[in-house]
Amino acid sequence: MKKNVLLAQSGGPTAVINSSIIGAYDAAKASGVVDRIYSAVGGIEGVLNENLIDLTDVSDEKIRKLRYTPSSGLFSCRHVLPNDFNDEEYRRIFEVFEEHNIGYFFYNGGNDSMDTADKLNRYAKLNGYDIKVNGIPKTIDNDLFGTDHCPGFGSAAKYINTTLCECAFDTFSYPNSKTVIIMETMGRNAGWLAASACLAQYNSKQIADLIYLPETAFDMDSFLSDISNKLDNQTMVFAVVSEGVRNADGKPYFSSSKNTQDKFGHHQLGGLASVLAEEVKKNIIKRVKTVNPDISQRCASHMMSKTDYEEAYLAGAKAFEFAMDGISGVMSAFERKSNSPYIIDIVPAPLEKAANTEKTIPRDWINAKGNNLTNKFKDYALPLIQGEVLLPYSKGLPDYVVLDEDRIQKKLPNL
Amino acid sequence: MKKNVLLAQSGGPTAVINSSIIGAYDAAKASGVVDRIYSAVGGIEGVLNENLIDLTDVSDEKIRKLRYTPSSGLFSCRHVLPNDFNDEEYRRIFEVFEEHNIGYFFYNGGNDSMDTADKLNRYAKLNGYDIKVNGIPKTIDNDLFGTDHCPGFGSAAKYINTTLCECAFDTFSYPNSKTVIIMETMGRNAGWLAASACLAQYNSKQIADLIYLPETAFDMDSFLSDISNKLDNQTMVFAVVSEGVRNADGKPYFSSSKNTQDKFGHHQLGGLASVLAEEVKKNIIKRVKTVNPDISQRCASHMMSKTDYEEAYLAGAKAFEFAMDGISGVMSAFERKSNSPYIIDIVPAPLEKAANTEKTIPRDWINAKGNNLTNKFKDYALPLIQGEVLLPYSKGLPDYVVLDEDRIQKKLPNL
């Protein structure tokens, strides 16, 4: 009897997370060795609640549209599995797996999701369940350990750079007004997204003047003097800051709600650009603009990197192929063979490593002063934003799709 | 002896403002009746400073790229001409016009720019100068009087709706978390941009639940009860607010810097979404997200409406044609013949009317409660966001261009 596949997504969405799921879906369907392909509604919580959708019944038209739709098409959750394997949650999850004859479980997410997949794989092995559990990486933060980069990062970087470029053009249209513009990007402990803002150029000259990352200590006085020095010679100064920049003692420089932490102990961040803008206004110049691409940087599928979109798909397909080869407990990891031409390979990487280690930017990819990037970073990041995906539009807007309208209609009568 | 053309831009940029300039440029070039085509660097200030660029010498490749480049490619200013025609500024401007044998001056901008063009046209007539002065409308705010709509609005609306749609998809990917999301749009006295957010739909159902405009009084208690009522039946509530919403007494509800006014007496606005989010957190629910497309809504050329892009071009071309027909002192105005099929005509409208009257949304296009739009608005706005413009990309980013690099290099060493 053929086994079934279960797909699920967890953590924050990306522009290409659904491309990964469709990669796994297509590979499973093409293999001929599986019967049904299910998705869990809302990650592992969908498994715990036995809230599954049979994707095998969904029209091919909808599946194709889902691939380029932003956000977690299978619905997401933020749920930590307990460390204690005796916990009821494990018993319940494997009960649902057995009831639905699940032989393959693929979990599509970031660090925390790889932790969940790792725990399920180890639990299965310890208890003799015949199930393959692999992870499909995604995170705009690009901080997953064990892979050259993460699906989702390239598209976020392309959106950030396009926005930066357009806002710079907007700002320098007033040749007689000195202006400071500050853009804030996501990135809690790793500055990959802010760093990516070094890619936008005009005539081979970087548009962003100053880039601040969590990897090096942030100091307000240095920041203000950096801005001030640049303003001596330029009409416009463009600074980019990661929301996660830290003091010399390693504490987040700014937290909009200092007392709130999420379930994983993360601080909720955001609003840094406004704080910095106020300091610039107080100390240097009144004309300061802020740009915060906010959640758009992780869901702007209208600006996907084609490289990212294709790689995300392959990462999903590979997770299934690894399982076919009898491999379980791995994440589809990118191994870079060369920058130019850009060549990658997708290899299995142990889940436990990816699960709880965050990858930060190597120090020698950042300049000595800690306010810009070196060419090593640019050589790394440039290939990841290449290529465009032409979306179909309907009535003037991208033709995105919701997987299960009835289910959603009940939960979200508005949509 | 053939006369020369002078083109200039003023006020806030839009995604399609350069398409208008190239429309005028192409029409002038094709006419065979003009000699040189100049642009003034930084609007009327560029005229006062005799800072002109001869566009006739710019490569065609650059002119083609300029057409889809965001922001004011000719550079902008915010300069009010004095009411007193005896002022030195008028003498100086017409001196520069004469020195460069300018027979046609086209000013591309919003209300304040139409005011400038109107004054120059009247001054020329009073003093017997042989020059045609016409206006080319632009403003994302869509508040220019005397035209069905304004170039720039359609593209801004398309960007706002795409962003809204993607952020909504992002937000509803957590089926088990009730969330309020608040998007702020530009729009000082007229709510056209916020109102446009009624266009994004899923399965024929509007995604934005609540839309607040400067046209109707904003009341915090009603806002909170609107949100609260919607949350009873939905997981996600999406509210859109115009930065210019007002109290019942007509005063702006919120101004981030209440004591600062620009030269035209406008209050500087922005930051309203965060203020509202805090109120929702305090009174209703902790999970609140804000989205502020900020200056991106006026410069996101990567998301232009093709309709808007083409109409902007025609508005520029028509301004020249009107001058050829001997008409001076008019703005290229859109007259709508029908919504479906969408047909417009471009006609000359007197500048003085456009100059100082702001067009707001008719009351019967807004629902009775003042928190949403009626179908009359949708029928009006939907045609304006139709069609996409495929931009050329270079190294993964839109291939935008700066008109005069040398000049800019001096002013902006960074770019």
Coordinates of C-alpha atoms in Angstrom, one line a residue, chain A residues 414, chain B residues 164 168 179-185 194 197 206-212 218 223-224 226-227 230 234 236-242 273 276-277 280 288-292 371-372:
Chain A
N414 CA -13.8 39.0 5.1
Chain B
L164 CA -2.4 45.8 0.7
A168 CA -3.3 40.7 3.8
T179 CA -4.9 40.4 14.0
V180 CA -5.6 44.0 13.1
I181 CA -3.6 45.6 10.3
I182 CA -3.6 49.3 9.7
M183 CA -2.3 50.9 6.5
E184 CA -1.6 54.6 6.2
T185 CA -1.7 56.3 2.8
A194 CA -6.8 55.7 0.8
A197 CA -7.6 50.7 -1.4
Q206 CA -13.2 43.7 -0.8
I207 CA -10.0 43.0 1.3
A208 CA -9.9 46.3 3.2
D209 CA -12.6 46.2 5.8
L210 CA -12.6 49.9 6.8
I211 CA -11.3 53.0 5.0
Y212 CA -11.1 56.4 6.6
F218 CA -12.8 60.9 12.0
F223 CA -12.9 53.8 14.7
L224 CA -12.3 51.5 17.7
D226 CA -15.7 49.6 13.9
I227 CA -12.6 47.5 14.5
K230 CA -15.4 43.4 12.7
Q234 CA -13.2 37.8 11.5
M236 CA -8.1 39.6 10.5
V237 CA -9.4 43.2 10.2
F238 CA -7.7 45.5 7.6
A239 CA -8.1 49.2 8.1
V240 CA -6.8 51.9 5.7
V241 CA -6.4 55.5 6.9
S242 CA -5.5 58.6 4.9
A273 CA -1.0 54.4 11.6
L276 CA -4.0 54.3 15.8
A277 CA -2.2 51.0 16.4
V280 CA -6.1 49.5 19.3
V288 CA -1.6 45.0 15.5
K289 CA 0.5 45.5 12.5
T290 CA 1.1 48.7 10.6
V291 CA 2.0 49.2 6.9
N292 CA 3.1 52.6 5.6
N371 CA -15.8 54.2 6.7
N372 CA -15.9 52.7 3.2

